[in-house]
Short mmCIF file of C-alpha atoms in Angstrom, two decimals:
data_model
loop_
_atom_site.label_atom_id
_atom_site.label_comp_id
_atom_site.label_asym_id
_atom_site.label_seq_id
_atom_site.Cartn_x
_atom_site.Cartn_y
_atom_site.Cartn_z
CA MET O 1 9.82 11.79 -6.63
CA LEU O 2 7.13 9.35 -7.64
CA ILE O 3 6.61 6.65 -5.04
CA ASP O 4 4.60 3.50 -5.72
CA THR O 5 3.20 2.94 -2.24
CA HIS O 6 1.74 -0.48 -3.03
CA CYS O 7 3.06 -2.98 -5.56
CA HIS O 8 3.49 -6.75 -5.30
CA LEU O 9 6.69 -7.00 -7.30
CA ASP O 10 7.47 -10.40 -5.79
CA ALA O 11 4.41 -11.88 -7.54
CA ALA O 12 4.88 -14.69 -10.03
CA GLU O 13 3.53 -12.45 -12.79
CA PHE O 14 6.88 -10.63 -12.73
CA ASP O 15 9.16 -13.66 -12.65
CA GLY O 16 10.00 -13.35 -16.35
CA ASP O 17 10.89 -9.66 -16.50
CA ARG O 18 11.09 -8.20 -12.99
CA VAL O 19 14.33 -6.29 -13.58
CA ALA O 20 13.02 -4.83 -16.85
CA VAL O 21 9.78 -3.76 -15.14
CA LEU O 22 11.71 -1.94 -12.43
CA ASP O 23 14.03 -0.29 -14.92
CA GLU O 24 11.10 0.92 -17.03
CA ALA O 25 9.43 2.42 -13.96
CA ARG O 26 12.65 4.15 -12.90
CA ARG O 27 13.02 5.66 -16.36
CA VAL O 28 9.64 7.43 -16.02
CA GLY O 29 10.58 8.78 -12.60
CA VAL O 30 9.45 6.19 -10.05
CA GLY O 31 12.06 6.46 -7.32
CA ALA O 32 10.74 4.09 -4.66
CA PHE O 33 8.56 1.02 -4.40
CA LEU O 34 6.80 -0.31 -1.30
CA VAL O 35 6.25 -4.08 -1.52
CA PRO O 36 3.90 -5.48 1.14
CA ALA O 37 3.84 -9.16 2.04
CA ILE O 38 0.61 -11.18 2.10
CA GLY O 39 1.73 -13.91 4.51
CA VAL O 40 4.72 -15.62 6.07
CA GLY O 41 5.23 -17.58 2.85
CA ASN O 42 6.50 -14.49 1.06
CA PHE O 43 8.29 -12.69 3.89
CA ASP O 44 11.62 -13.89 2.52
CA ALA O 45 10.70 -12.90 -1.02
CA VAL O 46 9.88 -9.27 -0.23
CA ALA O 47 13.00 -8.91 1.91
CA ALA O 48 15.17 -10.47 -0.78
CA LEU O 49 13.72 -8.12 -3.38
CA SER O 50 14.78 -5.17 -1.26
CA ALA O 51 18.28 -6.59 -0.82
CA VAL O 52 18.72 -6.86 -4.60
CA HIS O 53 16.90 -3.61 -5.46
CA PRO O 54 17.57 -1.08 -2.69
CA ASP O 55 14.88 1.31 -3.92
CA CYS O 56 12.33 -1.37 -2.96
CA CYS O 57 11.17 -1.21 0.66
CA TYR O 58 8.98 -3.87 2.23
CA ALA O 59 6.30 -4.49 4.81
CA TYR O 60 5.48 -7.69 6.68
CA GLY O 61 1.89 -8.75 7.29
CA ILE O 62 -0.81 -11.37 6.85
CA HIS O 63 -3.38 -10.35 4.24
CA PRO O 64 -7.05 -10.84 5.23
CA MET O 65 -7.67 -13.03 2.18
CA TYR O 66 -4.96 -15.44 3.31
CA VAL O 67 -5.82 -15.89 6.99
CA ARG O 68 -7.33 -19.32 6.34
CA GLN O 69 -3.92 -20.56 5.20
CA ALA O 70 -2.25 -19.00 8.23
CA GLN O 71 -1.53 -20.59 11.60
CA ALA O 72 -1.38 -19.05 15.04
CA SER O 73 2.40 -19.48 14.97
CA ASP O 74 2.53 -17.13 11.98
CA LEU O 75 1.82 -14.21 14.29
CA GLU O 76 4.85 -15.10 16.39
CA CYS O 77 6.89 -15.33 13.19
CA LEU O 78 5.64 -11.87 12.26
CA ARG O 79 6.63 -10.54 15.66
CA GLN O 80 10.12 -11.96 15.30
CA ARG O 81 10.56 -10.50 11.81
CA LEU O 82 9.43 -7.08 12.97
CA ALA O 83 11.86 -7.29 15.88
CA ASP O 84 14.68 -8.04 13.43
CA GLY O 85 14.09 -4.66 11.76
CA GLY O 86 14.08 -3.76 8.08
CA ALA O 87 10.33 -3.62 7.50
CA VAL O 88 9.03 -0.08 7.08
CA ALA O 89 5.41 -1.00 7.90
CA VAL O 90 3.06 -3.78 8.93
CA GLY O 91 1.08 -4.84 5.89
CA GLU O 92 -0.80 -5.78 3.95
CA ILE O 93 -3.34 -6.22 6.73
CA GLY O 94 -7.00 -5.39 7.23
CA LEU O 95 -10.44 -6.74 6.42
CA ASP O 96 -12.18 -7.81 3.22
CA GLY O 97 -15.98 -7.90 3.03
CA PHE O 98 -16.16 -8.48 -0.71
CA VAL O 99 -15.83 -12.28 -0.79
CA ALA O 100 -18.92 -13.98 0.61
CA ASP O 101 -17.02 -16.74 2.41
CA GLY O 102 -14.16 -14.53 3.62
CA ASP O 103 -14.65 -15.48 7.32
CA LEU O 104 -14.70 -11.98 8.79
CA PRO O 105 -14.41 -13.21 12.41
CA LEU O 106 -11.12 -14.93 11.57
CA GLN O 107 -9.94 -11.92 9.56
CA THR O 108 -10.74 -9.71 12.54
CA ARG O 109 -8.71 -11.84 14.96
CA TYR O 110 -5.64 -11.60 12.74
CA PHE O 111 -6.22 -7.91 12.10
CA GLU O 112 -6.47 -7.13 15.81
CA ALA O 113 -3.31 -9.10 16.56
CA GLN O 114 -1.38 -7.32 13.80
CA LEU O 115 -2.57 -3.88 14.85
CA GLY O 116 -1.27 -4.73 18.29
CA LEU O 117 2.12 -5.63 16.81
CA ALA O 118 2.19 -2.41 14.79
CA ARG O 119 1.56 -0.48 17.99
CA ASP O 120 4.19 -2.47 19.89
CA PHE O 121 6.84 -1.74 17.26
CA ASP O 122 5.61 1.80 16.52
CA LEU O 123 5.22 1.05 12.81
CA PRO O 124 2.65 2.41 10.36
CA VAL O 125 0.23 0.00 8.71
CA VAL O 126 -0.70 -0.68 5.09
CA LEU O 127 -4.41 -1.40 5.11
CA HIS O 128 -6.67 -3.55 2.95
CA VAL O 129 -10.18 -2.10 3.39
CA ARG O 130 -12.31 -3.60 0.60
CA ARG O 131 -16.00 -3.24 1.55
CA ALA O 132 -14.96 -3.08 5.19
CA GLN O 133 -14.17 0.57 5.81
CA ASP O 134 -16.30 1.02 8.92
CA ALA O 135 -15.12 -2.23 10.50
CA VAL O 136 -11.49 -1.24 9.84
CA LEU O 137 -12.07 2.21 11.30
CA LYS O 138 -13.53 0.63 14.43
CA GLN O 139 -10.34 -1.33 15.02
CA LEU O 140 -8.11 1.64 14.25
CA ARG O 141 -9.90 3.65 16.90
CA ARG O 142 -9.31 0.82 19.38
CA PHE O 143 -5.62 0.27 18.67
CA ARG O 144 -4.51 3.69 17.47
CA PRO O 145 -1.48 2.70 15.36
CA ARG O 146 0.82 5.50 14.22
CA GLY O 147 -0.98 5.89 10.89
CA GLY O 148 -0.17 4.59 7.43
CA ILE O 149 -2.03 4.09 4.18
CA ALA O 150 -5.54 2.90 3.36
CA HIS O 151 -4.73 1.07 0.13
CA ALA O 152 -7.04 1.22 -2.93
CA PHE O 153 -9.52 3.45 -1.17
CA ASN O 154 -13.10 3.07 -2.37
CA GLY O 155 -15.24 4.33 0.46
CA SER O 156 -17.46 7.34 1.02
CA ARG O 157 -16.27 10.86 1.65
CA GLN O 158 -17.31 10.54 5.29
CA GLN O 159 -15.21 7.38 5.62
CA ALA O 160 -12.32 9.05 3.82
CA GLU O 161 -12.42 11.93 6.29
CA ALA O 162 -12.47 9.45 9.18
CA PHE O 163 -9.31 7.73 7.92
CA ILE O 164 -7.64 11.11 7.39
CA GLY O 165 -8.64 12.16 10.89
CA LEU O 166 -6.85 9.10 12.26
CA GLY O 167 -3.65 10.07 10.48
CA PHE O 168 -3.94 7.95 7.34
CA ARG O 169 -3.27 8.72 3.70
CA LEU O 170 -5.51 7.22 1.02
CA GLY O 171 -4.12 5.25 -1.92
CA PHE O 172 -5.35 6.00 -5.45
CA GLY O 173 -4.32 4.21 -8.62
CA GLY O 174 -5.76 2.35 -11.58
CA ALA O 175 -9.42 2.55 -10.54
CA MET O 176 -9.16 6.35 -10.75
CA THR O 177 -8.54 6.15 -14.51
CA TYR O 178 -11.96 4.70 -15.40
CA SER O 179 -14.59 7.27 -16.33
CA GLY O 180 -17.27 5.12 -14.70
CA SER O 181 -15.51 5.18 -11.30
CA THR O 182 -17.29 8.40 -10.41
CA ARG O 183 -17.00 8.16 -6.62
CA ILE O 184 -13.29 7.40 -6.70
CA ARG O 185 -12.65 10.15 -9.24
CA ASP O 186 -14.68 12.66 -7.23
CA LEU O 187 -12.68 11.84 -4.10
CA ALA O 188 -9.38 12.06 -5.97
CA ALA O 189 -10.42 15.46 -7.31
CA SER O 190 -11.76 16.97 -4.10
CA LEU O 191 -10.00 15.51 -1.06
CA PRO O 192 -7.04 17.51 0.26
CA LEU O 193 -4.04 16.64 -1.90
CA GLU O 194 -2.08 16.21 1.33
CA SER O 195 -4.23 13.15 2.10
CA ILE O 196 -3.44 11.26 -1.14
CA VAL O 197 -0.70 8.85 -2.16
CA LEU O 198 -0.24 7.07 -5.47
CA GLU O 199 -0.06 3.30 -5.94
CA THR O 200 -0.41 0.64 -8.62
CA ASP O 201 -1.16 -2.58 -6.69
CA ALA O 202 0.73 -4.22 -9.56
CA PRO O 203 0.07 -6.74 -11.00
CA ASP O 204 -3.56 -6.06 -9.98
CA ILE O 205 -6.03 -3.17 -10.59
CA PRO O 206 -4.89 -2.34 -14.14
CA PRO O 207 -5.79 1.09 -15.55
CA ALA O 208 -8.38 1.87 -18.20
CA TRP O 209 -5.78 1.74 -20.97
CA GLY O 210 -4.67 -1.73 -19.89
CA ALA O 211 -7.89 -3.36 -18.73
CA GLY O 212 -7.48 -7.11 -18.41
CA GLN O 213 -3.70 -6.88 -18.59
CA ARG O 214 -0.96 -7.06 -15.98
CA ASN O 215 -0.57 -3.78 -14.13
CA SER O 216 2.96 -2.41 -13.71
CA PRO O 217 4.71 0.34 -11.73
CA ILE O 218 5.48 2.06 -15.03
CA ASN O 219 1.84 3.20 -15.00
CA LEU O 220 2.43 5.33 -11.91
CA ARG O 221 3.53 8.30 -14.01
CA ARG O 222 0.26 8.23 -15.94
CA PHE O 223 -1.66 7.89 -12.66
CA ALA O 224 0.02 11.11 -11.54
CA GLU O 225 -1.03 12.72 -14.81
CA ALA O 226 -4.61 11.47 -14.33
CA LEU O 227 -4.74 12.89 -10.81
CA ALA O 228 -3.35 16.21 -12.02
CA GLY O 229 -6.03 16.34 -14.70
CA LEU O 230 -8.81 15.62 -12.23
CA ARG O 231 -7.60 18.37 -9.92
CA GLY O 232 -6.57 20.93 -12.51
CA ILE O 233 -2.99 21.20 -11.25
CA THR O 234 0.42 20.35 -12.64
CA VAL O 235 1.91 16.89 -12.68
CA GLU O 236 4.95 18.31 -10.91
CA GLU O 237 2.80 19.39 -7.96
CA VAL O 238 1.16 15.97 -7.79
CA VAL O 239 4.56 14.25 -7.80
CA ARG O 240 5.97 16.58 -5.16
CA VAL O 241 3.04 16.47 -2.76
CA THR O 242 2.18 12.77 -3.06
CA GLY O 243 5.84 11.86 -2.64
CA HIS O 244 6.00 13.92 0.54
CA ASN O 245 2.74 12.34 1.72
CA ALA O 246 4.12 8.84 1.17
CA ILE O 247 7.20 9.54 3.26
CA ASP O 248 5.12 11.18 5.96
CA ALA O 249 2.82 8.13 6.09
CA ILE O 250 5.67 5.59 5.91
CA PRO O 251 8.73 7.30 7.40
CA GLY O 252 10.98 4.37 6.49
CA LEU O 253 10.73 5.48 2.87
CA ALA O 254 12.89 8.47 3.82
CA ARG O 255 15.88 6.14 3.72
CA ILE O 256 15.82 6.75 -0.02
CA ASN O 257 17.60 10.00 -0.89
CA PRO O 258 16.81 10.90 -4.50
CA VAL O 259 19.11 13.92 -4.46
CA LEU O 260 22.32 12.51 -3.10
CA MET O 261 21.97 8.91 -4.22
CA PRO O 262 19.31 8.50 -6.93
CA GLY O 263 17.53 5.17 -6.72
CA VAL O 264 19.63 3.94 -3.79
CA SER O 265 18.61 3.28 -0.22
CA ASP O 266 19.27 1.02 2.70
CA CYS O 267 15.69 -0.27 2.91
CA GLY O 268 15.62 -3.80 4.21
CA ARG O 269 19.23 -3.64 5.37
#
């Protein structure tokens, strides 16, 4: 099945039509949604979303762009939530070198602490790696979490191979649909298909056909079609392999059984 491995469905942009958005995505074949938190302020929201929509799984983490709003006690809160169970990963965590005043030393302290928690609880991680691939790889080599997903990958082939070598899958989505995104499209076309997962990052990173608009999980089907076109294979193969990859990267997604109970899982329970 199609799995959206990264979508922020708890975001305010979906407050007016969240149920309709999910239903539209299900109708085009999206069978599971992974919703990562960005800080303790939305831990409850992502868990509640999973309780109402059992095909939505969630991850707990403190996003690198929100570490300035965080407090040291937030890490203890994260530890307690992970101990309670339900989260299928630690995320969205990582480093962001794009914003000039992003305070990388502070980001790094939170990233290191959260990688330690992921290792303690034997959970995969959902990584934010914008313009920070080498710095993220350095920390992964230190902490050796059980793998996960490098979200919205936009690095070099050498960096891609390094993430794959550490047991990570790479997330591709809306950026892949722009003809000018030559590096991303080349990677999507040439990396082993077994290393790729699909994502939307909704409501962010809209595709070429919706530039400037809200992104939505309904676009995931067309992302699969775009990837199939780049690789010269069938959409069915893309759906099958990327779905398997997602479950291999985030084993908690296997709680969803599309054969026996379509669209139903115990994620977050």
